[in-house]
Short mmCIF file of C-alpha atoms in Angstrom, two decimals:
data_model
loop_
_atom_site.label_atom_id
_atom_site.label_comp_id
_atom_site.label_asym_id
_atom_site.label_seq_id
_atom_site.Cartn_x
_atom_site.Cartn_y
_atom_site.Cartn_z
CA UNK A 1 -10.56 -0.12 -2.25
CA UNK A 2 -7.91 1.12 -4.70
CA UNK A 3 -7.06 4.22 -2.71
CA UNK A 4 -8.06 6.24 0.27
CA UNK A 5 -11.65 7.05 0.40
CA UNK A 6 -13.25 10.10 2.17
CA UNK A 7 -16.66 10.86 2.99
CA UNK A 8 -18.52 13.21 2.54
CA UNK A 9 -16.43 15.17 -0.41
CA UNK A 10 -18.51 18.34 0.86
CA UNK A 11 -20.37 19.55 3.84
CA UNK A 12 -22.18 22.59 4.99
CA UNK A 13 -22.95 22.76 8.36
CA UNK A 14 -24.48 25.48 10.88
CA UNK A 15 -22.31 27.10 13.49
CA UNK A 16 -22.60 25.43 16.67
CA UNK A 17 -23.35 21.79 15.00
CA UNK A 18 -21.06 18.44 15.47
CA UNK A 19 -19.81 17.06 12.19
CA UNK A 20 -17.93 13.58 11.79
CA UNK A 21 -15.69 13.31 8.84
CA UNK A 22 -14.79 9.60 7.70
CA UNK A 23 -11.56 8.17 6.50
CA UNK A 24 -11.66 4.64 4.83
CA UNK A 25 -7.62 4.00 4.51
CA UNK A 26 -5.67 1.63 2.43
CA UNK A 27 -6.35 -1.84 3.04
CA UNK A 28 -3.25 -2.95 4.98
CA UNK A 29 -1.76 0.57 5.87
CA UNK A 30 -0.99 0.86 9.69
CA UNK A 31 -0.58 4.73 9.49
CA UNK A 32 -3.12 7.31 9.26
CA UNK A 33 -2.99 10.82 9.32
CA UNK A 34 -5.46 13.80 9.00
CA UNK A 35 -4.65 17.16 7.93
CA UNK A 36 -6.23 20.38 7.43
CA UNK A 37 -5.79 22.64 4.73
CA UNK A 38 -7.04 26.26 4.07
CA UNK A 39 -7.29 27.97 0.64
CA UNK A 40 -3.96 28.13 -0.95
CA UNK A 41 -2.39 27.15 2.20
CA UNK A 42 -0.14 24.12 3.44
CA UNK A 43 -1.06 21.21 5.48
CA UNK A 44 -1.69 21.64 9.11
CA UNK A 45 -1.32 18.26 11.00
CA UNK A 46 -3.95 17.24 13.20
CA UNK A 47 -3.47 13.99 14.26
CA UNK A 48 -1.53 10.47 13.81
CA UNK A 49 -2.19 6.94 14.25
CA UNK A 50 0.15 4.18 13.93
CA UNK A 51 -0.72 0.69 14.62
CA UNK A 52 -1.67 0.16 18.29
CA UNK A 53 0.44 2.83 19.41
CA UNK A 54 -1.24 5.73 21.34
CA UNK A 55 -2.03 8.47 18.71
CA UNK A 56 -0.23 11.31 18.25
CA UNK A 57 -2.82 14.19 18.78
CA UNK A 58 -0.19 17.13 19.11
CA UNK A 59 -1.78 18.95 16.10
CA UNK A 60 -5.59 19.06 17.24
CA UNK A 61 -6.30 22.61 17.52
CA UNK A 62 -9.00 22.50 20.49
CA UNK A 63 -10.56 20.05 22.66
CA UNK A 64 -13.42 20.11 20.22
CA UNK A 65 -11.59 18.43 17.67
CA UNK A 66 -11.34 14.34 18.40
CA UNK A 67 -10.46 11.39 16.05
CA UNK A 68 -10.94 7.72 16.32
CA UNK A 69 -9.54 4.78 14.50
CA UNK A 70 -11.42 1.47 14.83
CA UNK A 71 -9.95 -1.81 14.25
CA UNK A 72 -6.98 -0.03 12.96
CA UNK A 73 -8.87 0.78 9.79
CA UNK A 74 -11.64 3.43 9.35
CA UNK A 75 -11.19 6.65 11.29
CA UNK A 76 -13.67 9.45 12.20
CA UNK A 77 -12.68 12.91 13.07
CA UNK A 78 -15.36 14.81 15.00
CA UNK A 79 -15.64 18.60 15.33
CA UNK A 80 -17.82 19.58 18.40
CA UNK A 81 -19.59 22.83 18.42
CA UNK A 82 -18.38 23.98 14.79
CA UNK A 83 -17.06 27.86 14.48
CA UNK A 84 -16.68 29.40 11.28
CA UNK A 85 -12.88 29.26 11.46
CA UNK A 86 -13.19 25.41 11.07
CA UNK A 87 -14.09 26.12 7.41
CA UNK A 88 -11.41 24.10 5.53
CA UNK A 89 -10.53 21.04 3.62
CA UNK A 90 -9.66 18.09 6.00
CA UNK A 91 -7.31 15.64 4.38
CA UNK A 92 -6.61 11.81 5.58
CA UNK A 93 -3.86 9.92 4.15
CA UNK A 94 -2.60 6.56 5.00
CA UNK A 95 0.91 4.95 4.69
CA UNK A 96 2.65 1.85 5.50
CA UNK A 97 5.04 1.81 8.59
CA UNK A 98 8.19 1.72 7.06
CA UNK A 99 11.17 4.08 6.36
CA UNK A 100 10.54 6.24 3.43
CA UNK A 101 6.97 5.26 3.59
CA UNK A 102 4.79 7.09 1.08
CA UNK A 103 1.69 8.76 1.93
CA UNK A 104 -1.32 8.12 0.09
CA UNK A 105 -3.99 11.03 0.19
CA UNK A 106 -7.56 11.16 -0.18
CA UNK A 107 -9.23 13.75 -2.06
CA UNK A 108 -10.59 15.48 1.24
CA UNK A 109 -14.05 16.74 2.74
CA UNK A 110 -14.28 20.42 2.09
CA UNK A 111 -16.10 21.78 5.39
CA UNK A 112 -17.99 24.95 5.10
CA UNK A 113 -19.52 26.22 8.61
CA UNK A 114 -22.02 28.98 8.11
CA UNK B 1 9.01 18.49 17.07
CA UNK B 2 10.88 18.55 13.76
CA UNK B 3 9.73 21.71 11.61
CA UNK B 4 10.49 22.20 7.58
CA UNK B 5 10.94 25.36 6.23
CA UNK B 6 9.80 26.04 2.45
CA UNK B 7 10.60 28.76 0.20
CA UNK B 8 9.69 30.69 -1.57
CA UNK B 9 6.00 30.49 -0.27
CA UNK B 10 4.91 31.62 -3.54
CA UNK B 11 6.23 31.73 -7.14
CA UNK B 12 4.92 33.18 -10.35
CA UNK B 13 7.07 32.56 -13.58
CA UNK B 14 6.73 32.66 -17.24
CA UNK B 15 6.67 29.61 -19.34
CA UNK B 16 10.41 28.25 -20.25
CA UNK B 17 11.94 29.63 -16.90
CA UNK B 18 13.81 27.80 -14.61
CA UNK B 19 13.25 27.73 -10.70
CA UNK B 20 14.44 25.91 -7.39
CA UNK B 21 12.31 25.49 -4.31
CA UNK B 22 14.16 24.84 -0.91
CA UNK B 23 13.05 22.80 2.04
CA UNK B 24 15.44 23.41 5.13
CA UNK B 25 15.36 22.24 8.73
CA UNK B 26 17.48 22.03 11.65
CA UNK B 27 16.47 18.42 12.27
CA UNK B 28 17.85 15.18 10.46
CA UNK B 29 15.59 13.01 8.45
CA UNK B 30 15.84 9.43 7.73
CA UNK B 31 13.85 10.18 4.19
CA UNK B 32 12.39 13.23 2.54
CA UNK B 33 9.79 13.25 -0.10
CA UNK B 34 8.30 15.68 -2.37
CA UNK B 35 4.55 16.08 -3.23
CA UNK B 36 2.42 18.06 -5.62
CA UNK B 37 -0.95 18.91 -5.36
CA UNK B 38 -3.25 20.28 -7.74
CA UNK B 39 -6.59 21.91 -6.93
CA UNK B 40 -9.29 19.89 -5.23
CA UNK B 41 -6.98 16.76 -5.13
CA UNK B 42 -4.98 15.42 -2.43
CA UNK B 43 -1.02 15.40 -2.52
CA UNK B 44 0.62 12.91 -4.99
CA UNK B 45 4.16 11.72 -4.21
CA UNK B 46 6.63 12.92 -6.82
CA UNK B 47 9.86 11.32 -5.48
CA UNK B 48 11.64 9.96 -2.13
CA UNK B 49 15.10 10.62 -1.34
CA UNK B 50 16.83 8.63 1.45
CA UNK B 51 20.84 8.81 0.99
CA UNK B 52 22.49 12.06 1.99
CA UNK B 53 23.46 13.84 -1.22
CA UNK B 54 21.28 11.80 -3.39
CA UNK B 55 20.19 13.23 -6.67
CA UNK B 56 17.03 12.18 -8.39
CA UNK B 57 15.53 13.13 -11.78
CA UNK B 58 12.08 12.72 -13.04
CA UNK B 59 11.69 14.46 -16.42
CA UNK B 60 12.59 18.05 -16.02
CA UNK B 61 12.69 17.98 -12.30
CA UNK B 62 15.82 17.56 -10.33
CA UNK B 63 15.55 16.67 -6.39
CA UNK B 64 18.59 16.78 -4.19
CA UNK B 65 18.81 15.60 -0.58
CA UNK B 66 21.52 17.69 1.40
CA UNK B 67 24.63 15.63 2.53
CA UNK B 68 23.57 15.87 6.05
CA UNK B 69 19.87 14.85 5.42
CA UNK B 70 18.91 18.16 6.74
CA UNK B 71 17.65 20.09 3.78
CA UNK B 72 16.52 19.40 0.24
CA UNK B 73 15.69 21.41 -3.18
CA UNK B 74 13.47 21.00 -6.09
CA UNK B 75 14.93 22.27 -9.67
CA UNK B 76 12.35 22.56 -12.52
CA UNK B 77 14.11 23.40 -15.65
CA UNK B 78 11.80 25.20 -18.71
CA UNK B 79 8.69 25.24 -16.50
CA UNK B 80 5.47 24.67 -18.26
CA UNK B 81 2.16 25.54 -17.26
CA UNK B 82 1.35 22.05 -16.42
CA UNK B 83 3.91 22.23 -13.83
CA UNK B 84 1.60 24.72 -11.69
CA UNK B 85 0.83 23.43 -8.35
CA UNK B 86 1.25 23.42 -4.54
CA UNK B 87 4.70 21.60 -3.91
CA UNK B 88 5.21 20.05 -0.30
CA UNK B 89 8.17 18.54 1.03
CA UNK B 90 7.84 15.95 3.90
CA UNK B 91 10.32 14.62 6.21
CA UNK B 92 10.40 11.18 8.18
CA UNK B 93 12.17 11.52 11.42
CA UNK B 94 15.08 9.12 12.00
CA UNK B 95 13.00 7.72 15.16
CA UNK B 96 10.49 6.52 12.39
CA UNK B 97 7.76 9.00 13.59
CA UNK B 98 5.34 10.82 11.74
CA UNK B 99 5.84 12.66 8.43
CA UNK B 100 6.48 16.41 9.02
CA UNK B 101 5.28 18.58 6.17
CA UNK B 102 6.59 21.90 5.20
CA UNK B 103 4.31 24.68 4.74
CA UNK B 104 4.49 24.40 0.34
CA UNK B 105 5.36 26.03 -2.29
CA UNK B 106 2.78 27.58 -4.67
CA UNK B 107 3.83 27.70 -8.06
CA UNK B 108 2.10 29.31 -10.93
CA UNK B 109 3.60 29.22 -14.56
CA UNK B 110 2.28 31.60 -17.05
CA UNK B 111 1.80 30.70 -20.55
#
């Protein structure tokens, strides 16, 4: 596709349920990021994939959060046993792995845990 | 871990005023990017600065990269309501590691 695609755009889930958020990056982009953004706040880094290297998971807030990137393309962010504090917009971005590489963002998935 | 601090965090001004947003770090970055985010959208790149001391202009926006490549500023002249949004700076480390984003500056320009 022409840009980064995220699905679903909105997700309402009950507390304690698991959710999966999907990100389709721009074809050929080797870097992929997941960020979380609460209303009116900045970006909170979650995880970074770069090519075949081990992902940088240093931003994941707890072991309930995990992410995979299959075949160097599509990525899935999984949140297990969701809590109300997980409610936020989850943004995915992809970039070429070069100096000064621009990150292209999807429109995000708005997650609401009730 | 490289950190970027943005200031101010919130800024509310009247149309026609000038403003400056700062992005500071104790780390050196190989490049620094500025993004703007509107409600309901993902951030969009405005500019990338690479060379220490570099100045780039984008219409009424002027971006500067510090000589030591540790800090940057965004100056907006004669702000307009359409400039309202969240401005984010992001640095790429010299090791080519991931982008590090600042917390953002929420700008509101009142008509």
